[in-house]
PDB file of C-alpha atoms in Angstrom:
ATOM      1  CA  UNK A   1     111.464 106.693  81.626  1.00  0.00           C
ATOM      2  CA  UNK A   2     110.020 104.359  79.007  1.00  0.00           C
ATOM      3  CA  UNK A   3     106.490 103.770  77.880  1.00  0.00           C
ATOM      4  CA  UNK A   4     104.661 100.791  76.481  1.00  0.00           C
ATOM      5  CA  UNK A   5     101.244  99.479  75.626  1.00  0.00           C
ATOM      6  CA  UNK A   6     100.581  95.770  76.017  1.00  0.00           C
ATOM      7  CA  UNK A   7      98.151  93.095  77.307  1.00  0.00           C
ATOM      8  CA  UNK A   8      95.804  94.006  74.424  1.00  0.00           C
ATOM      9  CA  UNK A   9      92.676  92.061  73.643  1.00  0.00           C
ATOM     10  CA  UNK A  10      93.092  90.520  70.197  1.00  0.00           C
ATOM     11  CA  UNK A  11      95.117  93.399  68.772  1.00  0.00           C
ATOM     12  CA  UNK A  12      98.722  92.219  68.495  1.00  0.00           C
ATOM     13  CA  UNK A  13      99.772  95.308  66.540  1.00  0.00           C
ATOM     14  CA  UNK A  14      98.810  97.385  69.559  1.00  0.00           C
ATOM     15  CA  UNK A  15     101.386  95.566  71.638  1.00  0.00           C
ATOM     16  CA  UNK A  16     104.221  97.779  70.453  1.00  0.00           C
ATOM     17  CA  UNK A  17     106.799  98.675  73.065  1.00  0.00           C
ATOM     18  CA  UNK A  18     108.012 102.253  72.732  1.00  0.00           C
ATOM     19  CA  UNK A  19     111.705 103.016  72.642  1.00  0.00           C
ATOM     20  CA  UNK A  20     113.261 104.593  75.703  1.00  0.00           C
ATOM     21  CA  UNK A  21     112.185 108.179  76.110  1.00  0.00           C
ATOM     22  CA  UNK A  22     109.466 107.933  73.432  1.00  0.00           C
ATOM     23  CA  UNK A  23     111.669 108.937  70.533  1.00  0.00           C
ATOM     24  CA  UNK A  24     110.228 110.355  67.346  1.00  0.00           C
ATOM     25  CA  UNK A  25     110.614 107.045  65.494  1.00  0.00           C
ATOM     26  CA  UNK A  26     108.406 105.164  67.973  1.00  0.00           C
ATOM     27  CA  UNK A  27     105.058 103.912  66.708  1.00  0.00           C
ATOM     28  CA  UNK A  28     102.022 102.789  68.652  1.00  0.00           C
ATOM     29  CA  UNK A  29      98.827 101.487  67.061  1.00  0.00           C
ATOM     30  CA  UNK A  30      95.647 102.923  68.497  1.00  0.00           C
ATOM     31  CA  UNK A  31      97.168 106.153  69.812  1.00  0.00           C
ATOM     32  CA  UNK A  32      95.943 109.555  68.600  1.00  0.00           C
ATOM     33  CA  UNK A  33      98.129 112.625  68.421  1.00  0.00           C
ATOM     34  CA  UNK A  34      96.765 115.858  69.908  1.00  0.00           C
ATOM     35  CA  UNK A  35      97.201 117.530  66.513  1.00  0.00           C
ATOM     36  CA  UNK A  36      95.098 114.876  64.759  1.00  0.00           C
ATOM     37  CA  UNK A  37      92.396 115.080  67.423  1.00  0.00           C
ATOM     38  CA  UNK A  38      92.384 118.866  67.127  1.00  0.00           C
ATOM     39  CA  UNK A  39      92.150 118.781  63.336  1.00  0.00           C
ATOM     40  CA  UNK A  40      89.270 116.301  63.350  1.00  0.00           C
ATOM     41  CA  UNK A  41      87.290 118.415  65.829  1.00  0.00           C
ATOM     42  CA  UNK A  42      87.984 121.574  63.821  1.00  0.00           C
ATOM     43  CA  UNK A  43      86.551 119.917  60.698  1.00  0.00           C
ATOM     44  CA  UNK A  44      83.382 119.326  62.697  1.00  0.00           C
ATOM     45  CA  UNK A  45      83.169 123.037  63.417  1.00  0.00           C
ATOM     46  CA  UNK A  46      84.315 123.082  67.021  1.00  0.00           C
ATOM     47  CA  UNK A  47      85.601 126.397  68.416  1.00  0.00           C
ATOM     48  CA  UNK A  48      89.306 126.859  69.056  1.00  0.00           C
ATOM     49  CA  UNK A  49      90.559 127.346  72.603  1.00  0.00           C
ATOM     50  CA  UNK A  50      92.099 130.527  74.054  1.00  0.00           C
ATOM     51  CA  UNK A  51      95.086 129.806  71.797  1.00  0.00           C
ATOM     52  CA  UNK A  52      94.374 128.416  68.329  1.00  0.00           C
ATOM     53  CA  UNK A  53      97.047 125.747  68.043  1.00  0.00           C
ATOM     54  CA  UNK A  54      96.050 125.111  64.439  1.00  0.00           C
ATOM     55  CA  UNK A  55      97.846 128.352  63.620  1.00  0.00           C
ATOM     56  CA  UNK A  56     100.046 128.993  66.663  1.00  0.00           C
ATOM     57  CA  UNK A  57     103.059 126.758  67.239  1.00  0.00           C
ATOM     58  CA  UNK A  58     102.033 125.255  70.565  1.00  0.00           C
ATOM     59  CA  UNK A  59     103.840 123.065  73.068  1.00  0.00           C
ATOM     60  CA  UNK A  60     102.641 121.660  76.401  1.00  0.00           C
ATOM     61  CA  UNK A  61     104.888 121.697  79.460  1.00  0.00           C
ATOM     62  CA  UNK A  62     103.912 118.944  81.914  1.00  0.00           C
ATOM     63  CA  UNK A  63     105.169 117.887  85.331  1.00  0.00           C
ATOM     64  CA  UNK A  64     104.691 114.485  86.971  1.00  0.00           C
ATOM     65  CA  UNK A  65     104.758 113.219  90.522  1.00  0.00           C
ATOM     66  CA  UNK A  66     103.961 116.345  92.509  1.00  0.00           C
ATOM     67  CA  UNK A  67     103.020 118.350  94.360  1.00  0.00           C
ATOM     68  CA  UNK A  68     106.029 118.377  96.624  1.00  0.00           C
ATOM     69  CA  UNK A  69     108.001 120.840  98.720  1.00  0.00           C
ATOM     70  CA  UNK A  70     109.755 122.505  95.718  1.00  0.00           C
ATOM     71  CA  UNK A  71     106.544 122.955  93.691  1.00  0.00           C
ATOM     72  CA  UNK A  72     105.773 126.522  94.890  1.00  0.00           C
ATOM     73  CA  UNK A  73     109.171 127.619  93.552  1.00  0.00           C
ATOM     74  CA  UNK A  74     108.205 126.256  90.147  1.00  0.00           C
ATOM     75  CA  UNK A  75     104.807 127.945  90.350  1.00  0.00           C
ATOM     76  CA  UNK A  76     106.561 131.248  91.051  1.00  0.00           C
ATOM     77  CA  UNK A  77     108.589 130.833  87.840  1.00  0.00           C
ATOM     78  CA  UNK A  78     105.557 129.891  85.767  1.00  0.00           C
ATOM     79  CA  UNK A  79     103.594 132.852  87.114  1.00  0.00           C
ATOM     80  CA  UNK A  80     106.453 135.246  86.340  1.00  0.00           C
ATOM     81  CA  UNK A  81     106.830 133.852  82.808  1.00  0.00           C
ATOM     82  CA  UNK A  82     103.042 133.625  82.270  1.00  0.00           C
ATOM     83  CA  UNK A  83     103.320 129.957  81.284  1.00  0.00           C
ATOM     84  CA  UNK A  84     100.423 127.542  81.870  1.00  0.00           C
ATOM     85  CA  UNK A  85     101.426 123.948  82.614  1.00  0.00           C
ATOM     86  CA  UNK A  86      99.712 120.627  83.168  1.00  0.00           C
ATOM     87  CA  UNK A  87     100.466 118.843  86.441  1.00  0.00           C
ATOM     88  CA  UNK A  88      99.942 115.077  86.615  1.00  0.00           C
ATOM     89  CA  UNK A  89      99.610 114.721  90.355  1.00  0.00           C
ATOM     90  CA  UNK A  90     100.484 111.747  92.513  1.00  0.00           C
ATOM     91  CA  UNK A  91      98.481 110.908  95.601  1.00  0.00           C
ATOM     92  CA  UNK A  92     100.298 109.331  98.528  1.00  0.00           C
ATOM     93  CA  UNK A  93     102.550 111.905 100.166  1.00  0.00           C
ATOM     94  CA  UNK A  94     101.637 114.507  97.558  1.00  0.00           C
ATOM     95  CA  UNK A  95      98.009 115.508  96.945  1.00  0.00           C
ATOM     96  CA  UNK A  96      97.151 114.427 100.480  1.00  0.00           C
ATOM     97  CA  UNK A  97     100.065 116.392 101.947  1.00  0.00           C
ATOM     98  CA  UNK A  98     100.013 119.588  99.849  1.00  0.00           C
ATOM     99  CA  UNK A  99      96.358 120.396  99.045  1.00  0.00           C
ATOM    100  CA  UNK A 100      97.086 124.118  99.214  1.00  0.00           C
ATOM    101  CA  UNK A 101      99.605 123.734  96.403  1.00  0.00           C
ATOM    102  CA  UNK A 102      97.066 121.858  94.290  1.00  0.00           C
ATOM    103  CA  UNK A 103      94.609 124.683  94.921  1.00  0.00           C
ATOM    104  CA  UNK A 104      97.198 127.254  93.889  1.00  0.00           C
ATOM    105  CA  UNK A 105      97.871 125.402  90.628  1.00  0.00           C
ATOM    106  CA  UNK A 106      94.234 125.676  89.633  1.00  0.00           C
ATOM    107  CA  UNK A 107      93.897 129.271  90.801  1.00  0.00           C
ATOM    108  CA  UNK A 108      96.870 130.292  88.669  1.00  0.00           C
ATOM    109  CA  UNK A 109      95.483 128.720  85.496  1.00  0.00           C
ATOM    110  CA  UNK A 110      97.311 125.420  85.396  1.00  0.00           C
ATOM    111  CA  UNK A 111      95.676 122.127  84.522  1.00  0.00           C
ATOM    112  CA  UNK A 112      95.570 119.436  87.216  1.00  0.00           C
ATOM    113  CA  UNK A 113      95.481 115.779  86.222  1.00  0.00           C
ATOM    114  CA  UNK A 114      95.877 112.322  87.771  1.00  0.00           C
ATOM    115  CA  UNK A 115      99.110 110.297  88.035  1.00  0.00           C
ATOM    116  CA  UNK A 116      97.789 107.590  90.417  1.00  0.00           C
ATOM    117  CA  UNK A 117      98.048 107.168  94.167  1.00  0.00           C
ATOM    118  CA  UNK A 118     101.310 105.223  94.438  1.00  0.00           C
ATOM    119  CA  UNK A 119     102.775 105.064  90.923  1.00  0.00           C
ATOM    120  CA  UNK A 120     102.119 101.371  90.323  1.00  0.00           C
ATOM    121  CA  UNK A 121     102.231  99.802  86.866  1.00  0.00           C
ATOM    122  CA  UNK A 122      98.512  99.701  86.078  1.00  0.00           C
ATOM    123  CA  UNK A 123      98.888  96.800  83.635  1.00  0.00           C
ATOM    124  CA  UNK A 124      99.830  94.550  86.553  1.00  0.00           C
ATOM    125  CA  UNK A 125      96.659  95.349  88.500  1.00  0.00           C
ATOM    126  CA  UNK A 126      93.099  94.089  88.309  1.00  0.00           C
ATOM    127  CA  UNK A 127      90.233  96.556  87.687  1.00  0.00           C
ATOM    128  CA  UNK A 128      89.493  97.090  91.382  1.00  0.00           C
ATOM    129  CA  UNK A 129      93.164  97.777  92.081  1.00  0.00           C
ATOM    130  CA  UNK A 130      93.325 100.236  89.175  1.00  0.00           C
ATOM    131  CA  UNK A 131      90.331 102.106  90.562  1.00  0.00           C
ATOM    132  CA  UNK A 132      92.008 102.179  93.973  1.00  0.00           C
ATOM    133  CA  UNK A 133      95.019 103.878  92.375  1.00  0.00           C
ATOM    134  CA  UNK A 134      92.885 106.469  90.586  1.00  0.00           C
ATOM    135  CA  UNK A 135      89.892 107.413  92.714  1.00  0.00           C
ATOM    136  CA  UNK A 136      91.663 108.815  95.810  1.00  0.00           C
ATOM    137  CA  UNK A 137      93.644 111.221  93.643  1.00  0.00           C
ATOM    138  CA  UNK A 138      90.472 112.292  91.852  1.00  0.00           C
ATOM    139  CA  UNK A 139      88.920 113.064  95.234  1.00  0.00           C
ATOM    140  CA  UNK A 140      91.970 114.952  96.534  1.00  0.00           C
ATOM    141  CA  UNK A 141      92.121 117.130  93.431  1.00  0.00           C
ATOM    142  CA  UNK A 142      88.385 117.778  93.437  1.00  0.00           C
ATOM    143  CA  UNK A 143      88.471 118.665  97.151  1.00  0.00           C
ATOM    144  CA  UNK A 144      91.279 121.164  96.507  1.00  0.00           C
ATOM    145  CA  UNK A 145      90.069 122.691  93.234  1.00  0.00           C
ATOM    146  CA  UNK A 146      86.353 121.953  92.963  1.00  0.00           C
ATOM    147  CA  UNK A 147      86.945 120.101  89.690  1.00  0.00           C
ATOM    148  CA  UNK A 148      87.576 116.454  88.882  1.00  0.00           C
ATOM    149  CA  UNK A 149      90.381 115.806  86.398  1.00  0.00           C
ATOM    150  CA  UNK A 150      89.601 114.474  82.941  1.00  0.00           C
ATOM    151  CA  UNK A 151      93.229 113.612  82.102  1.00  0.00           C
ATOM    152  CA  UNK A 152      95.673 111.128  83.594  1.00  0.00           C
ATOM    153  CA  UNK A 153      99.135 109.824  82.843  1.00  0.00           C
ATOM    154  CA  UNK A 154      99.800 106.124  83.474  1.00  0.00           C
ATOM    155  CA  UNK A 155     103.003 105.497  85.438  1.00  0.00           C
ATOM    156  CA  UNK A 156     105.891 104.755  83.066  1.00  0.00           C
ATOM    157  CA  UNK A 157     103.441 105.372  80.219  1.00  0.00           C
ATOM    158  CA  UNK A 158     102.402 101.725  80.509  1.00  0.00           C
ATOM    159  CA  UNK A 159      98.816 100.953  79.560  1.00  0.00           C
ATOM    160  CA  UNK A 160      96.710  98.426  77.680  1.00  0.00           C
ATOM    161  CA  UNK A 161      93.126  97.619  76.692  1.00  0.00           C
ATOM    162  CA  UNK A 162      92.087  96.537  80.194  1.00  0.00           C
ATOM    163  CA  UNK A 163      93.511  99.670  81.798  1.00  0.00           C
ATOM    164  CA  UNK A 164      91.861 101.780  79.103  1.00  0.00           C
ATOM    165  CA  UNK A 165      88.487 100.169  79.776  1.00  0.00           C
ATOM    166  CA  UNK A 166      88.669 101.052  83.483  1.00  0.00           C
ATOM    167  CA  UNK A 167      89.807 104.602  82.762  1.00  0.00           C
ATOM    168  CA  UNK A 168      87.003 105.042  80.254  1.00  0.00           C
ATOM    169  CA  UNK A 169      84.492 104.275  83.001  1.00  0.00           C
ATOM    170  CA  UNK A 170      86.291 106.727  85.284  1.00  0.00           C
ATOM    171  CA  UNK A 171      86.115 109.483  82.652  1.00  0.00           C
ATOM    172  CA  UNK A 172      89.873 109.835  82.147  1.00  0.00           C
ATOM    173  CA  UNK A 173      91.854 110.159  78.918  1.00  0.00           C
ATOM    174  CA  UNK A 174      95.485 108.994  78.942  1.00  0.00           C
ATOM    175  CA  UNK A 175      98.233 111.452  78.019  1.00  0.00           C
ATOM    176  CA  UNK A 176     101.732 110.301  77.087  1.00  0.00           C
ATOM    177  CA  UNK A 177     104.593 112.534  75.932  1.00  0.00           C
ATOM    178  CA  UNK A 178     107.010 113.289  73.104  1.00  0.00           C
ATOM    179  CA  UNK A 179     110.126 114.325  75.024  1.00  0.00           C
ATOM    180  CA  UNK A 180     111.502 113.680  78.483  1.00  0.00           C
ATOM    181  CA  UNK A 181     114.725 114.848  80.073  1.00  0.00           C
ATOM    182  CA  UNK A 182     114.891 111.737  82.284  1.00  0.00           C
ATOM    183  CA  UNK A 183     115.411 114.195  85.125  1.00  0.00           C
ATOM    184  CA  UNK A 184     114.673 111.438  87.627  1.00  0.00           C
ATOM    185  CA  UNK A 185     118.125 110.046  86.784  1.00  0.00           C
ATOM    186  CA  UNK A 186     120.279 113.190  86.822  1.00  0.00           C
ATOM    187  CA  UNK A 187     120.772 116.420  88.761  1.00  0.00           C
ATOM    188  CA  UNK A 188     122.628 118.021  85.833  1.00  0.00           C
ATOM    189  CA  UNK A 189     120.533 121.091  84.998  1.00  0.00           C
ATOM    190  CA  UNK A 190     122.385 121.759  81.738  1.00  0.00           C
ATOM    191  CA  UNK A 191     121.783 118.183  80.599  1.00  0.00           C
ATOM    192  CA  UNK A 192     118.077 118.412  81.452  1.00  0.00           C
ATOM    193  CA  UNK A 193     117.789 121.622  79.483  1.00  0.00           C
ATOM    194  CA  UNK A 194     119.664 120.190  76.486  1.00  0.00           C
ATOM    195  CA  UNK A 195     117.539 117.034  76.388  1.00  0.00           C
ATOM    196  CA  UNK A 196     114.325 119.061  76.378  1.00  0.00           C
ATOM    197  CA  UNK A 197     115.508 121.504  73.745  1.00  0.00           C
ATOM    198  CA  UNK A 198     116.804 118.715  71.522  1.00  0.00           C
ATOM    199  CA  UNK A 199     113.392 117.045  71.482  1.00  0.00           C
ATOM    200  CA  UNK A 200     110.822 119.809  71.840  1.00  0.00           C
ATOM    201  CA  UNK A 201     108.842 120.853  68.779  1.00  0.00           C
ATOM    202  CA  UNK A 202     105.434 122.086  67.717  1.00  0.00           C
ATOM    203  CA  UNK A 203     102.533 120.075  69.189  1.00  0.00           C
ATOM    204  CA  UNK A 204     104.926 118.353  71.573  1.00  0.00           C
ATOM    205  CA  UNK A 205     104.302 117.339  75.178  1.00  0.00           C
ATOM    206  CA  UNK A 206     107.312 117.782  77.474  1.00  0.00           C
ATOM    207  CA  UNK A 207     107.629 115.590  80.571  1.00  0.00           C
ATOM    208  CA  UNK A 208     109.532 116.834  83.633  1.00  0.00           C
ATOM    209  CA  UNK A 209     109.431 116.224  87.412  1.00  0.00           C
ATOM    210  CA  UNK A 210     109.795 119.298  89.615  1.00  0.00           C
ATOM    211  CA  UNK A 211     110.705 117.326  92.734  1.00  0.00           C
ATOM    212  CA  UNK A 212     114.172 116.409  91.396  1.00  0.00           C
ATOM    213  CA  UNK A 213     116.935 118.875  92.197  1.00  0.00           C
ATOM    214  CA  UNK A 214     118.147 119.642  88.680  1.00  0.00           C
ATOM    215  CA  UNK A 215     114.774 120.363  87.128  1.00  0.00           C
ATOM    216  CA  UNK A 216     113.412 123.653  88.424  1.00  0.00           C
ATOM    217  CA  UNK A 217     116.680 125.535  87.705  1.00  0.00           C
ATOM    218  CA  UNK A 218     116.375 124.390  84.061  1.00  0.00           C
ATOM    219  CA  UNK A 219     112.836 125.673  83.554  1.00  0.00           C
ATOM    220  CA  UNK A 220     113.498 129.425  82.963  1.00  0.00           C
ATOM    221  CA  UNK A 221     116.043 128.755  80.213  1.00  0.00           C
ATOM    222  CA  UNK A 222     113.799 126.100  78.647  1.00  0.00           C
ATOM    223  CA  UNK A 223     110.944 128.592  78.521  1.00  0.00           C
ATOM    224  CA  UNK A 224     113.066 131.341  77.019  1.00  0.00           C
ATOM    225  CA  UNK A 225     114.692 129.077  74.441  1.00  0.00           C
ATOM    226  CA  UNK A 226     111.408 127.616  73.236  1.00  0.00           C
ATOM    227  CA  UNK A 227     109.807 131.041  73.052  1.00  0.00           C
ATOM    228  CA  UNK A 228     112.749 132.192  70.971  1.00  0.00           C
ATOM    229  CA  UNK A 229     111.856 129.390  68.554  1.00  0.00           C
ATOM    230  CA  UNK A 230     108.349 130.804  68.277  1.00  0.00           C
ATOM    231  CA  UNK A 231     106.610 128.221  70.444  1.00  0.00           C
ATOM    232  CA  UNK A 232     103.595 129.108  72.594  1.00  0.00           C
ATOM    233  CA  UNK A 233     103.006 127.315  75.902  1.00  0.00           C
ATOM    234  CA  UNK A 234      99.571 125.798  76.505  1.00  0.00           C
ATOM    235  CA  UNK A 235      98.015 123.154  78.728  1.00  0.00           C
ATOM    236  CA  UNK A 236      97.375 119.700  77.306  1.00  0.00           C
ATOM    237  CA  UNK A 237      93.656 120.404  76.959  1.00  0.00           C
ATOM    238  CA  UNK A 238      94.406 123.683  75.177  1.00  0.00           C
ATOM    239  CA  UNK A 239      96.796 121.844  72.848  1.00  0.00           C
ATOM    240  CA  UNK A 240      93.940 119.572  71.790  1.00  0.00           C
ATOM    241  CA  UNK A 241      91.143 122.161  71.522  1.00  0.00           C
ATOM    242  CA  UNK A 242      88.581 122.164  70.038  1.00  0.00           C
ATOM    243  CA  UNK A 243      88.810 118.409  70.623  1.00  0.00           C
ATOM    244  CA  UNK A 244      87.745 117.048  73.986  1.00  0.00           C
ATOM    245  CA  UNK A 245      89.969 114.151  75.097  1.00  0.00           C
ATOM    246  CA  UNK A 246      87.944 110.943  75.051  1.00  0.00           C
ATOM    247  CA  UNK A 247      87.914 108.870  78.246  1.00  0.00           C
ATOM    248  CA  UNK A 248      90.041 105.752  78.001  1.00  0.00           C
ATOM    249  CA  UNK A 249      91.771 106.843  74.807  1.00  0.00           C
ATOM    250  CA  UNK A 250      95.561 107.249  74.636  1.00  0.00           C
ATOM    251  CA  UNK A 251      97.064 110.468  73.234  1.00  0.00           C
ATOM    252  CA  UNK A 252     100.697 110.997  72.291  1.00  0.00           C
ATOM    253  CA  UNK A 253     102.380 113.409  69.848  1.00  0.00           C
TER     254      UNK A 253
END
């Protein structure tokens, strides 16, 4: 999976295309890291979250494209390991089909967020079409959990100024990632695990998809290995606390 930001309004430096997998050498003008947002809010005197990621070595585990039939198995693992995750949920065939799983996510302390209705590239849509991709998922999640999401992840990580303007009006901040196992392209559990462990670090955001066959079996070893490195698992919002993600803004480690 690759990510890019383009179609900017008068800001050519913001039209930087990220390297495949969002490698550490990628740069993107106009993006804020969770650590920088957290530090700025702390200087203003904001309270830390349940985990103070200014002192703890935090990492956020995120899953895209669910819920799906295998998701309860993943939730069982996360509950056993006491790991909170952030789920960027897709609409068609997912939030509309598995509302009870969405409800369980929230009840068990996970963060639920928006990943659009049908996974279209938002930069190729007009504002009304963007809203049509976002609003049904907002409603499904609110119906299941009682709470509207404040975070979303644009499909493929592709966004631009026009998309950001629509999402600002919808109250949604955009969350990209620092490491992905590209588990949509392999069923090799050992490879998925190795890719995550090679890229994961403090203040990172890990992207996985639980609906692909190789992913869930990799999760227990990923959790144990990262804990052995001294990392603490948090949700994306907890990673940024005391900052509150700003609607429309793009965040990436």
